PDB file of C-alpha atoms in Angstrom:
ATOM      1  CA  MET A  24       0.000   0.000   0.000  1.00 49.00           C
ATOM      2  CA  PHE A  25       2.710   2.515   0.949  1.00 54.00           C
ATOM      3  CA  SER A  26       4.851   1.450  -2.007  1.00 58.00           C
ATOM      4  CA  ALA A  27       2.364   3.340  -4.197  1.00 58.00           C
ATOM      5  CA  LEU A  28       3.318   6.510  -2.293  1.00 57.00           C
ATOM      6  CA  THR A  29       6.969   6.168  -3.239  1.00 61.00           C
ATOM      7  CA  THR A  30       6.081   5.888  -6.942  1.00 65.00           C
ATOM      8  CA  LEU A  31       4.250   9.220  -6.880  1.00 65.00           C
ATOM      9  CA  HIS A  32       6.159  12.222  -8.090  1.00 79.00           C
ATOM     10  CA  PRO A  33       6.291  15.115  -5.611  1.00 82.00           C
ATOM     11  CA  ARG A  34       3.830  17.077  -7.711  1.00 84.00           C
ATOM     12  CA  GLN A  35       1.340  14.180  -7.769  1.00 79.00           C
ATOM     13  CA  LEU A  36       1.725  13.690  -4.025  1.00 77.00           C
ATOM     14  CA  ALA A  37       1.123  17.399  -3.406  1.00 83.00           C
ATOM     15  CA  ALA A  38      -1.975  17.273  -5.620  1.00 83.00           C
ATOM     16  CA  GLN A  39      -3.358  14.323  -3.646  1.00 78.00           C
ATOM     17  CA  VAL A  40      -2.681  16.018  -0.299  1.00 82.00           C
ATOM     18  CA  LEU A  41      -4.362  19.203  -1.566  1.00 88.00           C
ATOM     19  CA  ASN A  42      -7.305  17.105  -2.777  1.00 85.00           C
ATOM     20  CA  PHE A  43      -7.672  15.664   0.734  1.00 82.00           C
ATOM     21  CA  ALA A  44      -7.474  19.176   2.248  1.00 89.00           C
ATOM     22  CA  LEU A  45     -10.143  20.333  -0.221  1.00 92.00           C
ATOM     23  CA  ILE A  46     -12.500  17.552   0.901  1.00 88.00           C
ATOM     24  CA  LEU A  47     -11.995  18.444   4.584  1.00 89.00           C
ATOM     25  CA  SER A  48     -12.473  22.176   4.007  1.00 95.00           C
ATOM     26  CA  THR A  49     -15.618  21.556   1.931  1.00 96.00           C
ATOM     27  CA  ALA A  50     -17.136  19.467   4.729  1.00 92.00           C
ATOM     28  CA  PHE A  51     -16.264  22.209   7.243  1.00 94.00           C
ATOM     29  CA  MET A  52     -17.808  24.905   5.039  1.00 96.00           C
ATOM     30  CA  LEU A  53     -21.001  22.859   4.596  1.00 94.00           C
ATOM     31  CA  TRP A  54     -21.260  22.460   8.384  1.00 93.00           C
ATOM     32  CA  LYS A  55     -20.753  26.178   8.974  1.00 95.00           C
ATOM     33  CA  GLY A  56     -23.256  27.029   6.216  1.00 95.00           C
ATOM     34  CA  LEU A  57     -25.858  24.787   7.850  1.00 93.00           C
ATOM     35  CA  SER A  58     -25.100  26.413  11.212  1.00 93.00           C
ATOM     36  CA  VAL A  59     -25.737  29.889   9.813  1.00 95.00           C
ATOM     37  CA  ALA A  60     -28.894  28.825   7.925  1.00 92.00           C
ATOM     38  CA  ALA A  61     -30.383  27.065  10.968  1.00 92.00           C
ATOM     39  CA  ASP A  62     -29.104  29.688  13.441  1.00 92.00           C
ATOM     40  CA  SER A  63     -27.751  26.858  15.567  1.00 92.00           C
ATOM     41  CA  PRO A  64     -24.199  26.009  16.635  1.00 91.00           C
ATOM     42  CA  SER A  65     -25.033  22.355  16.015  1.00 91.00           C
ATOM     43  CA  PRO A  66     -27.684  21.986  13.275  1.00 94.00           C
ATOM     44  CA  ILE A  67     -27.410  18.182  13.173  1.00 93.00           C
ATOM     45  CA  VAL A  68     -27.295  15.982  16.285  1.00 94.00           C
ATOM     46  CA  VAL A  69     -27.466  12.271  17.014  1.00 94.00           C
ATOM     47  CA  VAL A  70     -29.808  10.773  19.606  1.00 95.00           C
ATOM     48  CA  LEU A  71     -27.501   9.164  22.191  1.00 92.00           C
ATOM     49  CA  SER A  72     -29.947   7.550  24.622  1.00 92.00           C
ATOM     50  CA  GLU A  73     -33.300   5.798  24.789  1.00 94.00           C
ATOM     51  CA  SER A  74     -35.061   8.640  26.645  1.00 95.00           C
ATOM     52  CA  MET A  75     -37.118   9.751  23.615  1.00 95.00           C
ATOM     53  CA  GLU A  76     -38.335   6.329  22.478  1.00 94.00           C
ATOM     54  CA  PRO A  77     -40.623   5.655  20.657  1.00 94.00           C
ATOM     55  CA  ALA A  78     -40.494   9.092  18.960  1.00 94.00           C
ATOM     56  CA  PHE A  79     -36.723   8.893  18.328  1.00 96.00           C
ATOM     57  CA  TRP A  80     -34.407   5.930  18.759  1.00 95.00           C
ATOM     58  CA  ARG A  81     -30.738   5.799  19.694  1.00 93.00           C
ATOM     59  CA  GLY A  82     -28.726   6.594  16.568  1.00 93.00           C
ATOM     60  CA  ASP A  83     -31.360   8.731  14.825  1.00 95.00           C
ATOM     61  CA  LEU A  84     -29.910  11.775  13.074  1.00 95.00           C
ATOM     62  CA  LEU A  85     -31.900  14.946  13.912  1.00 96.00           C
ATOM     63  CA  PHE A  86     -32.042  18.176  11.915  1.00 95.00           C
ATOM     64  CA  LEU A  87     -32.481  21.320  14.014  1.00 95.00           C
ATOM     65  CA  TRP A  88     -33.892  24.772  13.309  1.00 94.00           C
ATOM     66  CA  ASN A  89     -33.437  27.673  15.701  1.00 93.00           C
ATOM     67  CA  ARG A  90     -34.981  30.598  13.819  1.00 88.00           C
ATOM     68  CA  GLY A  91     -38.440  30.446  15.420  1.00 79.00           C
ATOM     69  CA  ARG A  92     -37.994  31.305  19.089  1.00 74.00           C
ATOM     70  CA  ASP A  93     -41.641  30.761  20.115  1.00 85.00           C
ATOM     71  CA  THR A  94     -41.425  27.160  21.290  1.00 91.00           C
ATOM     72  CA  LYS A  95     -44.743  25.359  21.848  1.00 92.00           C
ATOM     73  CA  ILE A  96     -45.684  22.647  24.343  1.00 94.00           C
ATOM     74  CA  GLY A  97     -45.117  19.262  22.712  1.00 95.00           C
ATOM     75  CA  GLU A  98     -42.248  20.486  20.540  1.00 95.00           C
ATOM     76  CA  VAL A  99     -39.017  18.463  20.702  1.00 97.00           C
ATOM     77  CA  VAL A 100     -35.974  20.617  21.475  1.00 96.00           C
ATOM     78  CA  VAL A 101     -32.268  19.977  21.877  1.00 96.00           C
ATOM     79  CA  TYR A 102     -30.532  21.766  24.715  1.00 95.00           C
ATOM     80  CA  ASN A 103     -27.206  21.974  26.498  1.00 92.00           C
ATOM     81  CA  VAL A 104     -26.804  22.042  30.253  1.00 89.00           C
ATOM     82  CA  LYS A 105     -24.164  24.326  31.782  1.00 85.00           C
ATOM     83  CA  GLY A 106     -21.046  22.313  32.572  1.00 82.00           C
ATOM     84  CA  LYS A 107     -22.013  19.357  30.376  1.00 84.00           C
ATOM     85  CA  ASP A 108     -20.972  18.888  26.773  1.00 82.00           C
ATOM     86  CA  ILE A 109     -23.638  16.437  25.571  1.00 87.00           C
ATOM     87  CA  PRO A 110     -26.800  17.790  23.897  1.00 92.00           C
ATOM     88  CA  ILE A 111     -30.087  16.453  25.311  1.00 94.00           C
ATOM     89  CA  VAL A 112     -33.130  15.754  23.111  1.00 96.00           C
ATOM     90  CA  HIS A 113     -36.424  16.084  25.019  1.00 96.00           C
ATOM     91  CA  ARG A 114     -39.995  17.334  24.607  1.00 97.00           C
ATOM     92  CA  VAL A 115     -41.319  20.615  26.056  1.00 96.00           C
ATOM     93  CA  VAL A 116     -43.991  19.847  28.682  1.00 96.00           C
ATOM     94  CA  ARG A 117     -44.454  23.354  30.181  1.00 95.00           C
ATOM     95  CA  ARG A 118     -43.610  26.893  29.190  1.00 94.00           C
ATOM     96  CA  PHE A 119     -43.494  30.074  31.192  1.00 91.00           C
ATOM     97  CA  GLY A 120     -43.179  33.654  30.050  1.00 86.00           C
ATOM     98  CA  GLY A 121     -42.839  34.672  26.449  1.00 77.00           C
ATOM     99  CA  GLY A 122     -43.651  37.988  24.841  1.00 78.00           C
ATOM    100  CA  ASP A 123     -41.963  40.680  26.973  1.00 81.00           C
ATOM    101  CA  LYS A 124     -40.675  38.145  29.496  1.00 85.00           C
ATOM    102  CA  PRO A 125     -37.946  35.608  28.721  1.00 88.00           C
ATOM    103  CA  LEU A 126     -39.371  32.257  27.594  1.00 91.00           C
ATOM    104  CA  ARG A 127     -38.608  29.483  30.076  1.00 93.00           C
ATOM    105  CA  LEU A 128     -39.213  25.803  29.301  1.00 95.00           C
ATOM    106  CA  LEU A 129     -39.590  22.579  31.255  1.00 95.00           C
ATOM    107  CA  THR A 130     -38.698  19.433  29.311  1.00 96.00           C
ATOM    108  CA  LYS A 131     -39.067  15.682  29.712  1.00 96.00           C
ATOM    109  CA  GLY A 132     -37.989  12.614  27.755  1.00 96.00           C
ATOM    110  CA  ASP A 133     -40.937  10.631  26.347  1.00 96.00           C
ATOM    111  CA  ASN A 134     -39.517   7.445  27.872  1.00 95.00           C
ATOM    112  CA  ASN A 135     -38.743   9.042  31.261  1.00 95.00           C
ATOM    113  CA  SER A 136     -41.084   9.037  34.245  1.00 94.00           C
ATOM    114  CA  ALA A 137     -40.037  12.469  35.587  1.00 93.00           C
ATOM    115  CA  ASP A 138     -39.272  15.865  34.069  1.00 93.00           C
ATOM    116  CA  ASP A 139     -35.720  17.119  33.484  1.00 93.00           C
ATOM    117  CA  THR A 140     -35.233  19.329  36.549  1.00 91.00           C
ATOM    118  CA  GLU A 141     -32.658  16.825  37.848  1.00 91.00           C
ATOM    119  CA  LEU A 142     -30.688  17.159  34.589  1.00 89.00           C
ATOM    120  CA  TYR A 143     -30.512  20.958  34.646  1.00 92.00           C
ATOM    121  CA  ALA A 144     -27.598  22.826  36.208  1.00 87.00           C
ATOM    122  CA  ARG A 145     -27.589  23.310  39.973  1.00 88.00           C
ATOM    123  CA  GLY A 146     -30.113  25.967  40.947  1.00 87.00           C
ATOM    124  CA  GLN A 147     -31.787  25.910  37.529  1.00 89.00           C
ATOM    125  CA  ASP A 148     -35.499  24.963  37.483  1.00 90.00           C
ATOM    126  CA  TYR A 149     -36.207  25.753  33.810  1.00 93.00           C
ATOM    127  CA  LEU A 150     -34.402  26.190  30.520  1.00 93.00           C
ATOM    128  CA  ASP A 151     -33.941  29.691  29.180  1.00 91.00           C
ATOM    129  CA  ARG A 152     -35.059  29.376  25.536  1.00 91.00           C
ATOM    130  CA  ALA A 153     -32.593  31.952  24.211  1.00 89.00           C
ATOM    131  CA  ARG A 154     -29.571  30.722  26.168  1.00 90.00           C
ATOM    132  CA  ASP A 155     -29.927  26.950  26.657  1.00 92.00           C
ATOM    133  CA  VAL A 156     -31.792  25.621  23.600  1.00 93.00           C
ATOM    134  CA  ILE A 157     -29.727  24.704  20.519  1.00 94.00           C
ATOM    135  CA  GLY A 158     -32.769  24.233  18.292  1.00 94.00           C
ATOM    136  CA  SER A 159     -36.072  22.504  17.629  1.00 95.00           C
ATOM    137  CA  VAL A 160     -36.211  19.199  15.772  1.00 96.00           C
ATOM    138  CA  LYS A 161     -37.621  19.670  12.256  1.00 94.00           C
ATOM    139  CA  GLY A 162     -36.704  16.325  10.679  1.00 94.00           C
ATOM    140  CA  TYR A 163     -34.753  13.132  11.183  1.00 96.00           C
ATOM    141  CA  ILE A 164     -33.201  10.134   9.459  1.00 95.00           C
ATOM    142  CA  PRO A 165     -33.504   6.882  11.434  1.00 96.00           C
ATOM    143  CA  PHE A 166     -30.331   5.121  12.646  1.00 92.00           C
ATOM    144  CA  VAL A 167     -27.899   6.996  10.336  1.00 91.00           C
ATOM    145  CA  GLY A 168     -26.173   8.547  13.338  1.00 89.00           C
ATOM    146  CA  TYR A 169     -25.282   5.161  14.762  1.00 87.00           C
ATOM    147  CA  VAL A 170     -21.926   5.450  12.961  1.00 87.00           C
ATOM    148  CA  THR A 171     -21.124   8.447  15.184  1.00 86.00           C
ATOM    149  CA  ILE A 172     -22.012   6.468  18.309  1.00 89.00           C
ATOM    150  CA  LEU A 173     -19.775   3.568  17.242  1.00 87.00           C
ATOM    151  CA  LEU A 174     -16.883   5.914  16.479  1.00 85.00           C
ATOM    152  CA  SER A 175     -17.146   7.651  19.865  1.00 85.00           C
ATOM    153  CA  GLU A 176     -17.496   4.389  21.808  1.00 87.00           C
ATOM    154  CA  HIS A 177     -14.549   2.759  19.970  1.00 88.00           C
ATOM    155  CA  PRO A 178     -11.758   5.351  19.392  1.00 88.00           C
ATOM    156  CA  TRP A 179      -9.550   2.841  17.590  1.00 91.00           C
ATOM    157  CA  LEU A 180     -12.271   2.511  14.933  1.00 88.00           C
ATOM    158  CA  LYS A 181     -12.202   6.281  14.363  1.00 85.00           C
ATOM    159  CA  THR A 182      -8.413   6.252  13.928  1.00 90.00           C
ATOM    160  CA  MET A 183      -8.570   3.311  11.544  1.00 90.00           C
ATOM    161  CA  MET A 184     -11.353   4.870   9.483  1.00 86.00           C
ATOM    162  CA  LEU A 185      -9.640   8.260   9.194  1.00 85.00           C
ATOM    163  CA  GLY A 186      -6.372   6.584   8.234  1.00 88.00           C
ATOM    164  CA  LEU A 187      -8.097   4.480   5.605  1.00 88.00           C
ATOM    165  CA  MET A 188      -9.906   7.500   4.135  1.00 81.00           C
ATOM    166  CA  GLY A 189      -6.692   9.518   4.054  1.00 77.00           C
ATOM    167  CA  ALA A 190      -4.797   6.680   2.370  1.00 81.00           C
ATOM    168  CA  MET A 191      -7.542   6.264  -0.231  1.00 78.00           C
ATOM    169  CA  VAL A 192      -7.444   9.958  -1.135  1.00 71.00           C
ATOM    170  CA  VAL A 193      -3.652  10.073  -1.310  1.00 70.00           C
ATOM    171  CA  LEU A 194      -3.320   6.828  -3.276  1.00 73.00           C
ATOM    172  CA  GLN A 195      -6.158   7.560  -5.694  1.00 70.00           C
ATOM    173  CA  ARG A 196      -4.970   7.985  -9.271  1.00 61.00           C
ATOM    174  CA  GLU A 197      -6.733  10.230 -11.726  1.00 56.00           C
TER     175      GLU A 197
END
């Protein structure tokens, strides 16, 4: 496999490396474009737990929209908790305020018996819609995100996959 690298002329090798960099930068630009269009720092998320079954299953890929700030009861939102890095996908069960007052939300997983007050940051009883919510779920693709879960649970698989993709791009002949 690496013997093919030694047969490449420096110009061909540079072209392949630039091709790989072009693919990475295109993916990054698409992500940032989606972020701007959806007004969300993370416009696509993967469901990581069973708390929203049967509406969403572990591994479902969710598409978020954060342009409409008037969240209704029953709407599924994705939010971050202060001090935790994992987005949580749950349904709005109560709302307070709105209009002139800041909109505050209480959420709960469909498969959970209690609301999310135990998940919120210490001293926080509700989510602040403007500050805590990443977006509302507008669509999904079932189980496509399971690849992400596998890659995060098995880091060696991520390394192997990235190495294989990089080698394929570099060794590809035109």
